[in-house]
mmCIF file with all atom_site columns, N, CA and C in Angstrom:
data_model
loop_
_atom_site.group_PDB
_atom_site.id
_atom_site.type_symbol
_atom_site.label_atom_id
_atom_site.label_alt_id
_atom_site.label_comp_id
_atom_site.label_asym_id
_atom_site.label_entity_id
_atom_site.label_seq_id
_atom_site.pdbx_PDB_ins_code
_atom_site.Cartn_x
_atom_site.Cartn_y
_atom_site.Cartn_z
_atom_site.occupancy
_atom_site.B_iso_or_equiv
_atom_site.pdbx_formal_charge
_atom_site.auth_seq_id
_atom_site.auth_comp_id
_atom_site.auth_asym_id
_atom_site.auth_atom_id
_atom_site.pdbx_PDB_model_num
ATOM 1   N N  . LEU A 1 1  ? 10.393 -5.542 -0.818 1.00 89.00 ? 30 LEU A N  1
ATOM 2   C CA . LEU A 1 1  ? 10.415 -4.072 -0.650 1.00 89.00 ? 30 LEU A CA 1
ATOM 3   C C  . LEU A 1 1  ? 10.174 -3.634 0.629  1.00 89.00 ? 30 LEU A C  1
ATOM 4   N N  . VAL A 1 2  ? 11.077 -2.816 1.244  1.00 94.00 ? 31 VAL A N  1
ATOM 5   C CA . VAL A 1 2  ? 11.204 -2.342 2.648  1.00 94.00 ? 31 VAL A CA 1
ATOM 6   C C  . VAL A 1 2  ? 11.244 -0.883 2.720  1.00 94.00 ? 31 VAL A C  1
ATOM 7   N N  . VAL A 1 3  ? 10.373 -0.100 3.407  1.00 94.00 ? 32 VAL A N  1
ATOM 8   C CA . VAL A 1 3  ? 10.725 1.100  3.623  1.00 94.00 ? 32 VAL A CA 1
ATOM 9   C C  . VAL A 1 3  ? 10.859 1.280  5.207  1.00 94.00 ? 32 VAL A C  1
ATOM 10  N N  . ALA A 1 4  ? 12.009 1.660  5.616  1.00 94.00 ? 33 ALA A N  1
ATOM 11  C CA . ALA A 1 4  ? 12.101 1.702  7.075  1.00 94.00 ? 33 ALA A CA 1
ATOM 12  C C  . ALA A 1 4  ? 11.866 3.300  7.685  1.00 94.00 ? 33 ALA A C  1
ATOM 13  N N  . THR A 1 5  ? 11.490 3.292  8.696  1.00 92.00 ? 34 THR A N  1
ATOM 14  C CA . THR A 1 5  ? 11.407 4.496  9.641  1.00 92.00 ? 34 THR A CA 1
ATOM 15  C C  . THR A 1 5  ? 11.535 4.085  11.035 1.00 92.00 ? 34 THR A C  1
ATOM 16  N N  . ALA A 1 6  ? 11.210 5.334  11.826 1.00 86.00 ? 35 ALA A N  1
ATOM 17  C CA . ALA A 1 6  ? 11.347 4.970  13.164 1.00 86.00 ? 35 ALA A CA 1
ATOM 18  C C  . ALA A 1 6  ? 10.182 5.995  14.021 1.00 86.00 ? 35 ALA A C  1
ATOM 19  N N  . PRO A 1 7  ? 9.923  5.476  15.302 1.00 80.00 ? 36 PRO A N  1
ATOM 20  C CA . PRO A 1 7  ? 9.092  6.449  15.961 1.00 80.00 ? 36 PRO A CA 1
ATOM 21  C C  . PRO A 1 7  ? 9.801  7.474  16.307 1.00 80.00 ? 36 PRO A C  1
ATOM 22  N N  . PRO A 1 8  ? 9.103  8.608  16.706 1.00 76.00 ? 37 PRO A N  1
ATOM 23  C CA . PRO A 1 8  ? 9.780  10.001 17.309 1.00 76.00 ? 37 PRO A CA 1
ATOM 24  C C  . PRO A 1 8  ? 10.396 9.366  18.690 1.00 76.00 ? 37 PRO A C  1
ATOM 25  N N  . MET A 1 9  ? 11.133 8.578  19.016 1.00 76.00 ? 38 MET A N  1
ATOM 26  C CA . MET A 1 9  ? 11.816 8.405  20.112 1.00 76.00 ? 38 MET A CA 1
ATOM 27  C C  . MET A 1 9  ? 13.297 8.046  19.633 1.00 76.00 ? 38 MET A C  1
ATOM 28  N N  . PRO A 1 10 ? 14.071 8.980  19.469 1.00 72.00 ? 39 PRO A N  1
ATOM 29  C CA . PRO A 1 10 ? 15.544 9.089  18.984 1.00 72.00 ? 39 PRO A CA 1
ATOM 30  C C  . PRO A 1 10 ? 16.216 8.058  20.010 1.00 72.00 ? 39 PRO A C  1
ATOM 31  N N  . ASP A 1 11 ? 16.016 8.235  21.226 1.00 82.00 ? 40 ASP A N  1
ATOM 32  C CA . ASP A 1 11 ? 16.907 7.544  22.170 1.00 82.00 ? 40 ASP A CA 1
ATOM 33  C C  . ASP A 1 11 ? 16.662 5.995  22.467 1.00 82.00 ? 40 ASP A C  1
ATOM 34  N N  . ARG A 1 12 ? 15.357 5.432  21.787 1.00 79.00 ? 41 ARG A N  1
ATOM 35  C CA . ARG A 1 12 ? 15.051 4.261  21.853 1.00 79.00 ? 41 ARG A CA 1
ATOM 36  C C  . ARG A 1 12 ? 14.852 3.516  20.686 1.00 79.00 ? 41 ARG A C  1
ATOM 37  N N  . ALA A 1 13 ? 15.157 4.230  19.455 1.00 81.00 ? 42 ALA A N  1
ATOM 38  C CA . ALA A 1 13 ? 14.886 3.577  18.285 1.00 81.00 ? 42 ALA A CA 1
ATOM 39  C C  . ALA A 1 13 ? 16.022 3.503  17.372 1.00 81.00 ? 42 ALA A C  1
ATOM 40  N N  . ARG A 1 14 ? 16.251 2.403  16.667 1.00 87.00 ? 43 ARG A N  1
ATOM 41  C CA . ARG A 1 14 ? 17.326 2.549  15.632 1.00 87.00 ? 43 ARG A CA 1
ATOM 42  C C  . ARG A 1 14 ? 16.990 3.572  14.521 1.00 87.00 ? 43 ARG A C  1
ATOM 43  N N  . LYS A 1 15 ? 17.930 4.057  14.042 1.00 91.00 ? 44 LYS A N  1
ATOM 44  C CA . LYS A 1 15 ? 17.649 5.100  12.763 1.00 91.00 ? 44 LYS A CA 1
ATOM 45  C C  . LYS A 1 15 ? 16.955 4.249  11.483 1.00 91.00 ? 44 LYS A C  1
ATOM 46  N N  . ALA A 1 16 ? 16.345 4.834  10.842 1.00 92.00 ? 45 ALA A N  1
ATOM 47  C CA . ALA A 1 16 ? 15.793 4.558  9.475  1.00 92.00 ? 45 ALA A CA 1
ATOM 48  C C  . ALA A 1 16 ? 16.793 3.875  8.540  1.00 92.00 ? 45 ALA A C  1
ATOM 49  N N  . SER A 1 17 ? 17.865 4.843  8.529  1.00 94.00 ? 46 SER A N  1
ATOM 50  C CA . SER A 1 17 ? 18.822 4.587  7.536  1.00 94.00 ? 46 SER A CA 1
ATOM 51  C C  . SER A 1 17 ? 19.639 3.228  7.997  1.00 94.00 ? 46 SER A C  1
ATOM 52  N N  . GLU A 1 18 ? 19.826 3.052  9.288  1.00 94.00 ? 47 GLU A N  1
ATOM 53  C CA . GLU A 1 18 ? 20.625 1.834  9.624  1.00 94.00 ? 47 GLU A CA 1
ATOM 54  C C  . GLU A 1 18 ? 19.673 0.490  9.407  1.00 94.00 ? 47 GLU A C  1
ATOM 55  N N  . THR A 1 19 ? 18.389 0.708  9.585  1.00 93.00 ? 48 THR A N  1
ATOM 56  C CA . THR A 1 19 ? 17.442 -0.379 9.352  1.00 93.00 ? 48 THR A CA 1
ATOM 57  C C  . THR A 1 19 ? 17.475 -0.880 7.724  1.00 93.00 ? 48 THR A C  1
ATOM 58  N N  . SER A 1 20 ? 17.391 0.244  6.893  1.00 95.00 ? 49 SER A N  1
ATOM 59  C CA . SER A 1 20 ? 17.322 -0.031 5.416  1.00 95.00 ? 49 SER A CA 1
ATOM 60  C C  . SER A 1 20 ? 18.574 -0.576 5.018  1.00 95.00 ? 49 SER A C  1
ATOM 61  N N  . ALA A 1 21 ? 19.716 -0.036 5.553  1.00 97.00 ? 50 ALA A N  1
ATOM 62  C CA . ALA A 1 21 ? 21.006 -0.739 5.299  1.00 97.00 ? 50 ALA A CA 1
ATOM 63  C C  . ALA A 1 21 ? 21.282 -2.263 5.693  1.00 97.00 ? 50 ALA A C  1
ATOM 64  N N  . ALA A 1 22 ? 20.788 -2.604 6.662  1.00 96.00 ? 51 ALA A N  1
ATOM 65  C CA . ALA A 1 22 ? 20.635 -4.063 7.055  1.00 96.00 ? 51 ALA A CA 1
ATOM 66  C C  . ALA A 1 22 ? 19.916 -4.862 6.073  1.00 96.00 ? 51 ALA A C  1
ATOM 67  N N  . PHE A 1 23 ? 18.649 -4.371 5.674  1.00 96.00 ? 52 PHE A N  1
ATOM 68  C CA . PHE A 1 23 ? 17.896 -5.034 4.882  1.00 96.00 ? 52 PHE A CA 1
ATOM 69  C C  . PHE A 1 23 ? 18.605 -5.167 3.413  1.00 96.00 ? 52 PHE A C  1
ATOM 70  N N  . ARG A 1 24 ? 19.179 -4.092 2.840  1.00 97.00 ? 53 ARG A N  1
ATOM 71  C CA . ARG A 1 24 ? 20.016 -3.999 1.679  1.00 97.00 ? 53 ARG A CA 1
ATOM 72  C C  . ARG A 1 24 ? 21.302 -5.110 1.613  1.00 97.00 ? 53 ARG A C  1
ATOM 73  N N  . ARG A 1 25 ? 21.590 -5.313 2.964  1.00 98.00 ? 54 ARG A N  1
ATOM 74  C CA . ARG A 1 25 ? 22.839 -6.400 2.943  1.00 98.00 ? 54 ARG A CA 1
ATOM 75  C C  . ARG A 1 25 ? 22.213 -7.756 2.858  1.00 98.00 ? 54 ARG A C  1
ATOM 76  N N  . LEU A 1 26 ? 20.998 -7.993 3.091  1.00 97.00 ? 55 LEU A N  1
ATOM 77  C CA . LEU A 1 26 ? 20.314 -9.110 2.965  1.00 97.00 ? 55 LEU A CA 1
ATOM 78  C C  . LEU A 1 26 ? 19.840 -9.326 1.595  1.00 97.00 ? 55 LEU A C  1
ATOM 79  N N  . GLY A 1 27 ? 19.917 -8.492 0.773  1.00 97.00 ? 56 GLY A N  1
ATOM 80  C CA . GLY A 1 27 ? 19.544 -8.650 -0.597 1.00 97.00 ? 56 GLY A CA 1
ATOM 81  C C  . GLY A 1 27 ? 18.247 -7.992 -0.940 1.00 97.00 ? 56 GLY A C  1
ATOM 82  N N  . CYS A 1 28 ? 17.563 -7.350 0.057  1.00 94.00 ? 57 CYS A N  1
ATOM 83  C CA . CYS A 1 28 ? 16.276 -6.694 -0.209 1.00 94.00 ? 57 CYS A CA 1
ATOM 84  C C  . CYS A 1 28 ? 16.381 -5.206 -0.737 1.00 94.00 ? 57 CYS A C  1
ATOM 85  N N  . GLU A 1 29 ? 15.535 -4.841 -1.503 1.00 94.00 ? 58 GLU A N  1
ATOM 86  C CA . GLU A 1 29 ? 15.212 -3.546 -2.078 1.00 94.00 ? 58 GLU A CA 1
ATOM 87  C C  . GLU A 1 29 ? 14.804 -2.560 -0.711 1.00 94.00 ? 58 GLU A C  1
ATOM 88  N N  . ALA A 1 30 ? 15.556 -1.772 -0.240 1.00 96.00 ? 59 ALA A N  1
ATOM 89  C CA . ALA A 1 30 ? 15.224 -1.134 0.685  1.00 96.00 ? 59 ALA A CA 1
ATOM 90  C C  . ALA A 1 30 ? 15.502 0.587  0.807  1.00 96.00 ? 59 ALA A C  1
ATOM 91  N N  . TYR A 1 31 ? 14.579 1.188  1.328  1.00 96.00 ? 60 TYR A N  1
ATOM 92  C CA . TYR A 1 31 ? 14.562 2.692  1.140  1.00 96.00 ? 60 TYR A CA 1
ATOM 93  C C  . TYR A 1 31 ? 14.322 3.049  2.803  1.00 96.00 ? 60 TYR A C  1
ATOM 94  N N  . SER A 1 32 ? 14.621 4.349  3.112  1.00 96.00 ? 61 SER A N  1
ATOM 95  C CA . SER A 1 32 ? 14.462 4.887  4.426  1.00 96.00 ? 61 SER A CA 1
ATOM 96  C C  . SER A 1 32 ? 14.063 6.340  4.358  1.00 96.00 ? 61 SER A C  1
ATOM 97  N N  . ALA A 1 33 ? 13.144 6.541  5.499  1.00 95.00 ? 62 ALA A N  1
ATOM 98  C CA . ALA A 1 33 ? 12.520 7.956  5.764  1.00 95.00 ? 62 ALA A CA 1
ATOM 99  C C  . ALA A 1 33 ? 12.636 8.111  7.056  1.00 95.00 ? 62 ALA A C  1
ATOM 100 N N  . GLU A 1 34 ? 13.070 9.126  7.873  1.00 89.00 ? 63 GLU A N  1
ATOM 101 C CA . GLU A 1 34 ? 13.109 9.077  9.327  1.00 89.00 ? 63 GLU A CA 1
ATOM 102 C C  . GLU A 1 34 ? 11.892 9.567  9.721  1.00 89.00 ? 63 GLU A C  1
ATOM 103 N N  . ASP A 1 35 ? 11.135 10.277 9.204  1.00 89.00 ? 64 ASP A N  1
ATOM 104 C CA . ASP A 1 35 ? 9.745  10.739 9.486  1.00 89.00 ? 64 ASP A CA 1
ATOM 105 C C  . ASP A 1 35 ? 8.735  9.655  8.974  1.00 89.00 ? 64 ASP A C  1
ATOM 106 N N  . PRO A 1 36 ? 7.737  9.120  9.848  1.00 88.00 ? 65 PRO A N  1
ATOM 107 C CA . PRO A 1 36 ? 6.957  8.101  9.673  1.00 88.00 ? 65 PRO A CA 1
ATOM 108 C C  . PRO A 1 36 ? 5.974  8.587  8.558  1.00 88.00 ? 65 PRO A C  1
ATOM 109 N N  . GLY A 1 37 ? 5.391  9.672  8.563  1.00 87.00 ? 66 GLY A N  1
ATOM 110 C CA . GLY A 1 37 ? 4.459  10.051 7.639  1.00 87.00 ? 66 GLY A CA 1
ATOM 111 C C  . GLY A 1 37 ? 5.270  9.994  6.100  1.00 87.00 ? 66 GLY A C  1
ATOM 112 N N  . ARG A 1 38 ? 6.326  10.380 6.124  1.00 92.00 ? 67 ARG A N  1
ATOM 113 C CA . ARG A 1 38 ? 6.902  10.478 4.905  1.00 92.00 ? 67 ARG A CA 1
ATOM 114 C C  . ARG A 1 38 ? 7.321  9.268  4.290  1.00 92.00 ? 67 ARG A C  1
ATOM 115 N N  . ALA A 1 39 ? 7.569  8.107  5.322  1.00 91.00 ? 68 ALA A N  1
ATOM 116 C CA . ALA A 1 39 ? 7.835  6.762  5.066  1.00 91.00 ? 68 ALA A CA 1
ATOM 117 C C  . ALA A 1 39 ? 6.548  6.264  4.387  1.00 91.00 ? 68 ALA A C  1
ATOM 118 N N  . MET A 1 40 ? 5.568  6.594  4.903  1.00 87.00 ? 69 MET A N  1
ATOM 119 C CA . MET A 1 40 ? 4.133  5.932  4.581  1.00 87.00 ? 69 MET A CA 1
ATOM 120 C C  . MET A 1 40 ? 3.803  6.422  3.103  1.00 87.00 ? 69 MET A C  1
ATOM 121 N N  . ASP A 1 41 ? 4.157  7.643  2.880  1.00 90.00 ? 70 ASP A N  1
ATOM 122 C CA . ASP A 1 41 ? 3.882  8.221  1.485  1.00 90.00 ? 70 ASP A CA 1
ATOM 123 C C  . ASP A 1 41 ? 4.926  7.578  0.558  1.00 90.00 ? 70 ASP A C  1
ATOM 124 N N  . LEU A 1 42 ? 6.026  7.321  0.891  1.00 93.00 ? 71 LEU A N  1
ATOM 125 C CA . LEU A 1 42 ? 7.066  6.778  0.022  1.00 93.00 ? 71 LEU A CA 1
ATOM 126 C C  . LEU A 1 42 ? 6.624  5.220  -0.254 1.00 93.00 ? 71 LEU A C  1
ATOM 127 N N  . ALA A 1 43 ? 6.117  4.513  0.819  1.00 90.00 ? 72 ALA A N  1
ATOM 128 C CA . ALA A 1 43 ? 5.637  3.047  0.793  1.00 90.00 ? 72 ALA A CA 1
ATOM 129 C C  . ALA A 1 43 ? 4.539  3.078  -0.279 1.00 90.00 ? 72 ALA A C  1
ATOM 130 N N  . ARG A 1 44 ? 3.592  3.903  -0.279 1.00 87.00 ? 73 ARG A N  1
ATOM 131 C CA . ARG A 1 44 ? 2.326  4.087  -1.142 1.00 87.00 ? 73 ARG A CA 1
ATOM 132 C C  . ARG A 1 44 ? 2.693  4.299  -2.585 1.00 87.00 ? 73 ARG A C  1
ATOM 133 N N  . VAL A 1 45 ? 3.911  4.967  -2.611 1.00 92.00 ? 74 VAL A N  1
ATOM 134 C CA . VAL A 1 45 ? 4.177  5.589  -4.242 1.00 92.00 ? 74 VAL A CA 1
ATOM 135 C C  . VAL A 1 45 ? 4.947  4.198  -4.593 1.00 92.00 ? 74 VAL A C  1
ATOM 136 N N  . LEU A 1 46 ? 5.913  3.590  -4.090 1.00 91.00 ? 75 LEU A N  1
ATOM 137 C CA . LEU A 1 46 ? 6.705  2.618  -4.305 1.00 91.00 ? 75 LEU A CA 1
ATOM 138 C C  . LEU A 1 46 ? 5.743  1.293  -4.552 1.00 91.00 ? 75 LEU A C  1
ATOM 139 N N  . ALA A 1 47 ? 4.911  0.898  -3.824 1.00 88.00 ? 76 ALA A N  1
ATOM 140 C CA . ALA A 1 47 ? 3.945  -0.187 -3.915 1.00 88.00 ? 76 ALA A CA 1
ATOM 141 C C  . ALA A 1 47 ? 2.810  -0.054 -4.700 1.00 88.00 ? 76 ALA A C  1
ATOM 142 N N  . GLY A 1 48 ? 2.330  1.252  -4.912 1.00 86.00 ? 77 GLY A N  1
ATOM 143 C CA . GLY A 1 48 ? 1.228  1.402  -5.662 1.00 86.00 ? 77 GLY A CA 1
ATOM 144 C C  . GLY A 1 48 ? 0.123  1.540  -4.633 1.00 86.00 ? 77 GLY A C  1
ATOM 145 N N  . ARG A 1 49 ? -0.864 2.546  -4.924 1.00 72.00 ? 78 ARG A N  1
ATOM 146 C CA . ARG A 1 49 ? -2.102 2.952  -3.888 1.00 72.00 ? 78 ARG A CA 1
ATOM 147 C C  . ARG A 1 49 ? -2.948 1.621  -3.632 1.00 72.00 ? 78 ARG A C  1
ATOM 148 N N  . ASP A 1 50 ? -3.236 0.822  -4.535 1.00 80.00 ? 79 ASP A N  1
ATOM 149 C CA . ASP A 1 50 ? -4.039 -0.088 -4.504 1.00 80.00 ? 79 ASP A CA 1
ATOM 150 C C  . ASP A 1 50 ? -3.624 -1.606 -3.877 1.00 80.00 ? 79 ASP A C  1
ATOM 151 N N  . ARG A 1 51 ? -2.317 -1.618 -3.516 1.00 82.00 ? 80 ARG A N  1
ATOM 152 C CA . ARG A 1 51 ? -1.770 -2.849 -2.915 1.00 82.00 ? 80 ARG A CA 1
ATOM 153 C C  . ARG A 1 51 ? -1.672 -2.448 -1.220 1.00 82.00 ? 80 ARG A C  1
ATOM 154 N N  . PRO A 1 52 ? -1.828 -3.416 -0.658 1.00 84.00 ? 81 PRO A N  1
ATOM 155 C CA . PRO A 1 52 ? -1.789 -3.349 0.855  1.00 84.00 ? 81 PRO A CA 1
ATOM 156 C C  . PRO A 1 52 ? -0.486 -3.159 1.371  1.00 84.00 ? 81 PRO A C  1
ATOM 157 N N  . LEU A 1 53 ? -0.289 -2.576 2.599  1.00 81.00 ? 82 LEU A N  1
ATOM 158 C CA . LEU A 1 53 ? 1.096  -2.219 3.114  1.00 81.00 ? 82 LEU A CA 1
ATOM 159 C C  . LEU A 1 53 ? 1.060  -2.848 4.533  1.00 81.00 ? 82 LEU A C  1
ATOM 160 N N  . LEU A 1 54 ? 2.169  -3.480 4.839  1.00 82.00 ? 83 LEU A N  1
ATOM 161 C CA . LEU A 1 54 ? 2.293  -4.233 6.099  1.00 82.00 ? 83 LEU A CA 1
ATOM 162 C C  . LEU A 1 54 ? 3.072  -3.300 7.061  1.00 82.00 ? 83 LEU A C  1
ATOM 163 N N  . VAL A 1 55 ? 2.658  -2.907 8.017  1.00 79.00 ? 84 VAL A N  1
ATOM 164 C CA . VAL A 1 55 ? 3.330  -1.969 8.939  1.00 79.00 ? 84 VAL A CA 1
ATOM 165 C C  . VAL A 1 55 ? 3.732  -2.776 10.324 1.00 79.00 ? 84 VAL A C  1
ATOM 166 N N  . THR A 1 56 ? 4.813  -2.820 10.522 1.00 81.00 ? 85 THR A N  1
ATOM 167 C CA . THR A 1 56 ? 5.370  -3.426 11.789 1.00 81.00 ? 85 THR A CA 1
ATOM 168 C C  . THR A 1 56 ? 6.323  -2.729 12.547 1.00 81.00 ? 85 THR A C  1
ATOM 169 N N  . GLY A 1 57 ? 6.445  -2.988 13.780 1.00 78.00 ? 86 GLY A N  1
ATOM 170 C CA . GLY A 1 57 ? 7.476  -2.411 14.704 1.00 78.00 ? 86 GLY A CA 1
ATOM 171 C C  . GLY A 1 57 ? 6.885  -2.140 16.111 1.00 78.00 ? 86 GLY A C  1
ATOM 172 N N  . SER A 1 58 ? 7.264  -1.154 16.715 1.00 78.00 ? 87 SER A N  1
ATOM 173 C CA . SER A 1 58 ? 6.590  -0.965 18.132 1.00 78.00 ? 87 SER A CA 1
ATOM 174 C C  . SER A 1 58 ? 5.046  -0.388 18.159 1.00 78.00 ? 87 SER A C  1
ATOM 175 N N  . LEU A 1 59 ? 4.536  -0.545 19.178 1.00 79.00 ? 88 LEU A N  1
ATOM 176 C CA . LEU A 1 59 ? 3.159  0.124  19.221 1.00 79.00 ? 88 LEU A CA 1
ATOM 177 C C  . LEU A 1 59 ? 3.145  1.567  19.044 1.00 79.00 ? 88 LEU A C  1
ATOM 178 N N  . PHE A 1 60 ? 4.191  2.423  19.408 1.00 75.00 ? 89 PHE A N  1
ATOM 179 C CA . PHE A 1 60 ? 4.261  3.673  18.958 1.00 75.00 ? 89 PHE A CA 1
ATOM 180 C C  . PHE A 1 60 ? 4.257  4.009  17.609 1.00 75.00 ? 89 PHE A C  1
ATOM 181 N N  . LEU A 1 61 ? 4.996  3.223  16.885 1.00 76.00 ? 90 LEU A N  1
ATOM 182 C CA . LEU A 1 61 ? 5.096  3.355  15.541 1.00 76.00 ? 90 LEU A CA 1
ATOM 183 C C  . LEU A 1 61 ? 4.021  3.138  14.610 1.00 76.00 ? 90 LEU A C  1
ATOM 184 N N  . VAL A 1 62 ? 3.160  1.844  15.066 1.00 76.00 ? 91 VAL A N  1
ATOM 185 C CA . VAL A 1 62 ? 2.102  1.553  14.269 1.00 76.00 ? 91 VAL A CA 1
ATOM 186 C C  . VAL A 1 62 ? 0.895  2.312  14.911 1.00 76.00 ? 91 VAL A C  1
ATOM 187 N N  . GLY A 1 63 ? 0.932  2.710  15.974 1.00 75.00 ? 92 GLY A N  1
ATOM 188 C CA . GLY A 1 63 ? -0.204 3.759  16.362 1.00 75.00 ? 92 GLY A CA 1
ATOM 189 C C  . GLY A 1 63 ? -0.018 5.112  15.641 1.00 75.00 ? 92 GLY A C  1
ATOM 190 N N  . ARG A 1 64 ? 0.895  5.539  15.320 1.00 70.00 ? 93 ARG A N  1
ATOM 191 C CA . ARG A 1 64 ? 1.079  6.663  14.673 1.00 70.00 ? 93 ARG A CA 1
ATOM 192 C C  . ARG A 1 64 ? 0.382  6.565  13.140 1.00 70.00 ? 93 ARG A C  1
ATOM 193 N N  . PHE A 1 65 ? 0.563  5.373  12.422 1.00 70.00 ? 94 PHE A N  1
ATOM 194 C CA . PHE A 1 65 ? -0.039 5.110  11.168 1.00 70.00 ? 94 PHE A CA 1
ATOM 195 C C  . PHE A 1 65 ? -1.545 4.773  11.410 1.00 70.00 ? 94 PHE A C  1
ATOM 196 N N  . LEU A 1 66 ? -1.968 4.248  12.425 1.00 72.00 ? 95 LEU A N  1
ATOM 197 C CA . LEU A 1 66 ? -3.500 4.041  12.659 1.00 72.00 ? 95 LEU A CA 1
ATOM 198 C C  . LEU A 1 66 ? -4.183 5.421  12.670 1.00 72.00 ? 95 LEU A C  1
ATOM 199 N N  . ARG A 1 67 ? -3.416 6.192  13.487 1.00 66.00 ? 96 ARG A N  1
ATOM 200 C CA . ARG A 1 67 ? -3.969 7.606  13.623 1.00 66.00 ? 96 ARG A CA 1
ATOM 201 C C  . ARG A 1 67 ? -4.100 8.565  12.275 1.00 66.00 ? 96 ARG A C  1
ATOM 202 N N  . GLY A 1 68 ? -3.404 7.938  11.284 1.00 58.00 ? 97 GLY A N  1
ATOM 203 C CA . GLY A 1 68 ? -3.456 8.646  9.851  1.00 58.00 ? 97 GLY A CA 1
ATOM 204 C C  . GLY A 1 68 ? -2.263 9.470  9.718  1.00 58.00 ? 97 GLY A C  1
#
């Protein structure tokens, strides 16, 4: 299960919808949310709140999630 998003740097990041489309082409269940906060909310709903989530990407994006 993949939930794609992007940091608030549109000139330096791929669109979340493009990333999720690439994962779907590989056969993965994939969703997108351009806003990182909405992406985290969606991931929690889809995965279940008691399951761990793995956040990967740039330091800008991961830092956004560490701040809450």
